[in-house]
Amino acid sequence: MKNSSIIIIVFLLILAGIILLQIFLSKKRNKWLGLVIPLICFIFSFMSVLSISMFTTLSTSISTETAEGVLIEEVQVEDNIVKPSIGEMLAMVTPVFLISNIPTIILIAIYFACRENIKRKSELEKMNVQDLE
């Protein structure tokens, strides 16, 4: 119980750090810095979608050992699983892609919220400069 609570606290601290870093990068003058972390999340979600193809076939390995630990016989049995069609593959990939992109969507929302504040402040500065002239 104690280990799991420590892991949860560490996970929440890492999550808070990522969000604070995203806010910090989004408030920078360079607009591309705020898109770095969402791009990384998108790449990881894309990798999770591409890894689904690894799990469409299944093979089983059977081995027999003696008391001394010497391997006597190893047989690898491949189950004949029909490859899924494109429709079935899309049905598997779409929910995985959408769910794994939730952090990307949240980080993009933080980016646009911070950029909107920067845009509003710059417009106010322009108006103030024009008022002074």
Coordinates of N, CA and C in Angstrom, one line a residue:
M1 N 0.8 -1.2 0.0 CA 0.0 0.0 0.0 C 0.9 1.3 0.0
K2 N 1.9 1.2 0.8 CA 2.8 2.4 0.9 C 3.5 2.6 -0.4
N3 N 4.0 1.5 -1.1 CA 4.7 1.7 -2.4 C 3.8 2.2 -3.4
S4 N 2.5 1.8 -3.5 CA 1.6 2.3 -4.5 C 1.3 3.8 -4.3
S5 N 1.2 4.2 -3.0 CA 0.9 5.6 -2.8 C 2.1 6.5 -3.2
I6 N 3.3 6.0 -3.0 CA 4.5 6.7 -3.4 C 4.6 6.8 -4.9
I7 N 4.3 5.7 -5.6 CA 4.3 5.7 -7.0 C 3.2 6.7 -7.6
I8 N 2.1 6.8 -7.0 CA 1.0 7.7 -7.4 C 1.5 9.1 -7.2
I9 N 2.1 9.4 -6.0 CA 2.6 10.8 -5.8 C 3.7 11.2 -6.8
V10 N 4.6 10.3 -7.0 CA 5.7 10.6 -8.0 C 5.1 10.8 -9.4
F11 N 4.1 10.0 -9.8 CA 3.4 10.1 -11.1 C 2.7 11.5 -11.2
L12 N 2.0 11.9 -10.1 CA 1.4 13.2 -10.1 C 2.4 14.3 -10.1
L13 N 3.5 14.2 -9.5 CA 4.5 15.2 -9.5 C 5.1 15.4 -10.9
I14 N 5.3 14.2 -11.6 CA 5.8 14.3 -13.0 C 4.8 14.9 -13.9
L15 N 3.5 14.5 -13.7 CA 2.5 15.1 -14.5 C 2.4 16.6 -14.3
A16 N 2.5 17.1 -13.1 CA 2.4 18.5 -12.8 C 3.7 19.2 -13.4
G17 N 4.8 18.6 -13.4 CA 6.0 19.1 -14.0 C 5.9 19.3 -15.5
I18 N 5.3 18.3 -16.1 CA 5.1 18.4 -17.6 C 4.1 19.5 -17.9
I19 N 3.0 19.6 -17.1 CA 2.1 20.7 -17.4 C 2.7 22.1 -17.2
L20 N 3.5 22.2 -16.1 CA 4.2 23.5 -15.8 C 5.2 23.8 -16.9
L21 N 5.9 22.8 -17.4 CA 6.9 23.0 -18.5 C 6.1 23.4 -19.8
Q22 N 5.0 22.8 -20.0 CA 4.2 23.2 -21.2 C 3.7 24.6 -21.1
I23 N 3.3 25.1 -19.9 CA 2.9 26.5 -19.8 C 4.1 27.4 -20.0
F24 N 5.2 27.0 -19.4 CA 6.4 27.8 -19.5 C 6.8 28.0 -21.0
L25 N 6.9 26.8 -21.7 CA 7.3 26.9 -23.1 C 6.3 27.6 -24.0
S26 N 5.0 27.5 -23.6 CA 3.9 28.2 -24.4 C 4.0 29.7 -24.3
K27 N 4.5 30.2 -23.2 CA 4.5 31.6 -22.9 C 5.8 32.3 -23.5
K28 N 6.7 31.5 -24.1 CA 7.9 32.0 -24.7 C 7.5 32.7 -26.0
R29 N 8.4 33.7 -26.4 CA 8.2 34.4 -27.7 C 8.1 33.5 -28.9
N30 N 9.0 32.5 -28.9 CA 9.0 31.6 -30.0 C 7.8 30.6 -29.9
K31 N 7.0 30.7 -31.0 CA 5.7 29.9 -30.9 C 5.9 28.4 -31.1
W32 N 7.1 28.0 -31.6 CA 7.3 26.6 -31.9 C 7.7 25.9 -30.6
L33 N 8.3 26.6 -29.6 CA 8.7 25.9 -28.4 C 7.5 25.2 -27.7
G34 N 6.3 25.9 -27.7 CA 5.2 25.3 -27.0 C 4.6 24.1 -27.7
L35 N 5.0 23.8 -28.9 CA 4.5 22.6 -29.6 C 5.4 21.4 -29.5
V36 N 6.5 21.5 -28.8 CA 7.5 20.4 -28.6 C 6.9 19.3 -27.8
I37 N 6.3 19.5 -26.7 CA 5.8 18.4 -25.8 C 4.5 17.8 -26.5
P38 N 3.6 18.6 -27.1 CA 2.5 17.9 -27.8 C 2.9 17.0 -28.9
L39 N 4.0 17.5 -29.6 CA 4.5 16.7 -30.7 C 5.1 15.4 -30.2
I40 N 5.8 15.4 -29.1 CA 6.3 14.2 -28.5 C 5.2 13.2 -28.1
C41 N 4.1 13.8 -27.5 CA 3.0 12.9 -27.2 C 2.3 12.3 -28.4
F42 N 2.2 13.1 -29.5 CA 1.7 12.6 -30.7 C 2.5 11.5 -31.3
I43 N 3.8 11.6 -31.2 CA 4.7 10.6 -31.8 C 4.5 9.3 -30.9
F44 N 4.4 9.4 -29.6 CA 4.2 8.2 -28.8 C 2.9 7.6 -29.1
S45 N 1.8 8.4 -29.3 CA 0.5 7.8 -29.7 C 0.6 7.1 -31.0
F46 N 1.3 7.7 -32.0 CA 1.5 7.1 -33.3 C 2.3 5.8 -33.2
M47 N 3.3 5.7 -32.3 CA 4.0 4.5 -32.1 C 3.1 3.4 -31.5
S48 N 2.2 3.8 -30.6 CA 1.3 2.8 -30.0 C 0.4 2.2 -31.1
V49 N 0.0 3.0 -32.0 CA -0.9 2.5 -33.1 C -0.1 1.6 -34.0
L50 N 1.1 2.0 -34.3 CA 1.9 1.1 -35.2 C 2.3 -0.2 -34.5
S51 N 2.3 -0.3 -33.2 CA 2.7 -1.5 -32.5 C 1.6 -2.5 -32.4
I52 N 0.4 -2.1 -32.8 CA -0.8 -3.0 -32.8 C -0.6 -4.2 -33.7
S53 N 0.1 -3.9 -34.8 CA 0.3 -5.0 -35.8 C 1.2 -6.1 -35.3
M54 N 1.9 -5.9 -34.3 CA 2.8 -6.9 -33.7 C 1.9 -8.0 -33.0
F55 N 0.7 -7.6 -32.6 CA -0.1 -8.5 -31.8 C -1.2 -9.1 -32.6
T56 N -1.2 -9.2 -33.9 CA -2.2 -9.8 -34.7 C -2.0 -11.3 -34.9
T57 N -0.8 -11.8 -34.7 CA -0.6 -13.2 -34.8 C -0.1 -13.7 -33.4
L58 N -0.2 -15.0 -33.2 CA 0.1 -15.5 -31.9 C 0.9 -16.8 -32.1
S59 N 2.0 -17.0 -31.4 CA 2.7 -18.2 -31.4 C 3.0 -18.7 -30.0
T60 N 3.0 -20.0 -29.8 CA 3.2 -20.6 -28.5 C 4.5 -21.4 -28.5
S61 N 5.3 -21.4 -27.5 CA 6.5 -22.2 -27.4 C 6.3 -23.1 -26.2
I62 N 6.6 -24.4 -26.4 CA 6.5 -25.4 -25.4 C 7.9 -26.0 -25.2
S63 N 8.4 -26.1 -24.0 CA 9.7 -26.6 -23.7 C 9.6 -27.6 -22.6
T64 N 10.5 -28.6 -22.6 CA 10.5 -29.7 -21.6 C 11.9 -29.7 -21.0
E65 N 12.0 -29.6 -19.6 CA 13.3 -29.6 -19.0 C 13.4 -30.8 -18.0
T66 N 14.6 -31.2 -17.8 CA 14.8 -32.3 -16.8 C 15.1 -31.7 -15.4
A67 N 15.3 -32.5 -14.4 CA 15.6 -32.1 -13.1 C 16.9 -31.3 -13.0
E68 N 17.8 -31.6 -13.9 CA 19.1 -30.8 -13.8 C 19.0 -29.5 -14.6
G69 N 17.9 -29.2 -15.2 CA 17.7 -28.0 -15.9 C 18.2 -28.0 -17.4
V70 N 18.4 -29.2 -17.9 CA 18.8 -29.4 -19.2 C 17.6 -29.4 -20.2
L71 N 17.7 -28.7 -21.2 CA 16.6 -28.6 -22.2 C 16.6 -29.9 -23.1
I72 N 15.5 -30.6 -23.0 CA 15.4 -31.9 -23.8 C 14.7 -31.6 -25.1
E73 N 13.5 -30.9 -25.1 CA 12.7 -30.7 -26.3 C 12.1 -29.3 -26.2
E74 N 12.1 -28.6 -27.4 CA 11.4 -27.4 -27.5 C 10.7 -27.4 -28.8
V75 N 9.4 -27.1 -28.7 CA 8.5 -27.1 -29.9 C 7.8 -25.8 -29.9
Q76 N 7.8 -25.2 -31.1 CA 7.1 -23.9 -31.3 C 5.9 -24.1 -32.1
V77 N 4.8 -23.8 -31.6 CA 3.5 -24.1 -32.3 C 3.0 -22.7 -32.7
E78 N 2.6 -22.6 -33.9 CA 2.0 -21.3 -34.4 C 0.5 -21.5 -34.6
D79 N -0.2 -20.7 -34.0 CA -1.7 -20.8 -34.1 C -2.0 -20.1 -35.4
N80 N -2.9 -20.7 -36.2 CA -3.3 -20.2 -37.5 C -4.4 -19.1 -37.2
I81 N -4.0 -17.9 -37.1 CA -4.9 -16.8 -36.9 C -5.0 -16.1 -38.2
V82 N -6.2 -15.8 -38.7 CA -6.4 -15.1 -39.9 C -6.0 -13.7 -39.7
K83 N -5.3 -13.1 -40.6 CA -4.9 -11.7 -40.5 C -6.2 -10.8 -40.6
P84 N -6.3 -9.8 -39.8 CA -7.5 -9.0 -39.8 C -7.6 -8.2 -41.1
S85 N -8.9 -7.9 -41.5 CA -9.1 -7.1 -42.7 C -8.8 -5.6 -42.4
I86 N -8.8 -4.8 -43.4 CA -8.6 -3.3 -43.1 C -9.6 -2.7 -42.2
G87 N -10.9 -3.1 -42.4 CA -12.0 -2.6 -41.5 C -11.8 -3.0 -40.1
E88 N -11.4 -4.3 -39.9 CA -11.1 -4.7 -38.5 C -9.9 -4.0 -37.9
M89 N -8.9 -3.8 -38.7 CA -7.7 -3.1 -38.2 C -8.0 -1.7 -37.9
L90 N -8.8 -1.0 -38.7 CA -9.3 0.3 -38.3 C -10.1 0.4 -37.1
A91 N -10.9 -0.6 -36.9 CA -11.8 -0.7 -35.7 C -10.9 -0.9 -34.4
M92 N -9.7 -1.5 -34.6 CA -8.8 -1.7 -33.4 C -8.0 -0.4 -33.2
V93 N -7.6 0.2 -34.3 CA -6.6 1.3 -34.3 C -7.3 2.6 -33.8
T94 N -8.5 2.9 -34.3 CA -9.1 4.2 -34.0 C -9.3 4.4 -32.5
P95 N -9.8 3.5 -31.7 CA -9.9 3.9 -30.2 C -8.6 4.0 -29.6
V96 N -7.6 3.2 -30.0 CA -6.3 3.4 -29.4 C -5.7 4.7 -29.7
F97 N -5.8 5.1 -31.0 CA -5.3 6.4 -31.4 C -6.0 7.6 -30.7
L98 N -7.3 7.5 -30.5 CA -8.0 8.6 -29.9 C -7.7 8.7 -28.4
I99 N -7.6 7.5 -27.7 CA -7.3 7.5 -26.3 C -5.9 7.9 -26.0
S100 N -5.0 7.5 -26.9 CA -3.6 7.8 -26.6 C -3.3 9.3 -27.0
N101 N -4.2 10.0 -27.7 CA -4.0 11.4 -28.0 C -4.7 12.3 -27.0
I102 N -5.2 11.8 -26.0 CA -5.9 12.7 -25.0 C -4.8 13.7 -24.4
P103 N -3.6 13.2 -24.0 CA -2.6 14.1 -23.5 C -2.2 15.2 -24.5
T104 N -2.1 14.8 -25.8 CA -1.8 15.7 -26.8 C -2.8 16.8 -26.9
I105 N -4.1 16.4 -26.9 CA -5.2 17.4 -27.0 C -5.1 18.4 -25.8
I106 N -4.9 17.9 -24.6 CA -4.8 18.7 -23.4 C -3.6 19.7 -23.5
L107 N -2.5 19.2 -23.9 CA -1.3 20.1 -24.1 C -1.5 21.1 -25.2
I108 N -2.2 20.8 -26.3 CA -2.5 21.7 -27.3 C -3.4 22.8 -26.8
A109 N -4.4 22.4 -26.0 CA -5.3 23.4 -25.4 C -4.6 24.4 -24.5
I110 N -3.6 23.8 -23.7 CA -2.8 24.7 -22.8 C -2.0 25.7 -23.7
Y111 N -1.5 25.2 -24.8 CA -0.7 26.0 -25.7 C -1.5 27.1 -26.3
F112 N -2.7 26.8 -26.8 CA -3.6 27.9 -27.4 C -4.1 28.9 -26.4
A113 N -4.3 28.4 -25.1 CA -4.8 29.3 -24.1 C -3.6 30.3 -23.7
C114 N -2.4 29.8 -23.6 CA -1.3 30.7 -23.3 C -1.0 31.6 -24.5
R115 N -1.1 31.2 -25.7 CA -0.8 32.0 -26.9 C -1.9 33.1 -27.0
E116 N -3.1 32.8 -26.7 CA -4.2 33.8 -26.7 C -3.9 34.9 -25.7
N117 N -3.5 34.6 -24.5 CA -3.1 35.6 -23.6 C -2.0 36.5 -24.1
I118 N -1.0 35.9 -24.7 CA 0.1 36.6 -25.2 C -0.3 37.6 -26.4
K119 N -1.2 37.1 -27.2 CA -1.8 37.9 -28.3 C -2.6 39.0 -27.8
R120 N -3.4 38.8 -26.8 CA -4.2 39.9 -26.2 C -3.3 40.9 -25.5
K121 N -2.3 40.5 -24.8 CA -1.3 41.5 -24.2 C -0.6 42.3 -25.2
S122 N -0.2 41.7 -26.3 CA 0.5 42.4 -27.4 C -0.4 43.5 -28.1
E123 N -1.7 43.1 -28.2 CA -2.7 44.0 -28.8 C -2.9 45.2 -27.9
L124 N -3.0 44.9 -26.6 CA -3.1 46.0 -25.6 C -1.9 46.9 -25.6
E125 N -0.7 46.4 -25.7 CA 0.5 47.2 -25.8 C 0.4 48.1 -27.0
K126 N 0.0 47.6 -28.2 CA -0.1 48.4 -29.4 C -1.1 49.5 -29.2
M127 N -2.2 49.2 -28.6 CA -3.3 50.2 -28.3 C -2.7 51.3 -27.4
N128 N -2.0 50.9 -26.4 CA -1.4 51.9 -25.4 C -0.4 52.8 -26.2
V129 N 0.4 52.2 -27.0 CA 1.4 53.0 -27.8 C 0.7 54.0 -28.7
Q130 N -0.4 53.5 -29.3 CA -1.1 54.4 -30.2 C -1.8 55.5 -29.4
D131 N -2.3 55.2 -28.2 CA -2.9 56.2 -27.4 C -1.9 57.3 -27.0
L132 N -0.6 56.9 -26.8 CA 0.4 57.9 -26.3 C 0.8 58.8 -27.5
E133 N 0.6 58.4 -28.7 CA 1.0 59.2 -29.8 C 0.0 60.3 -30.1

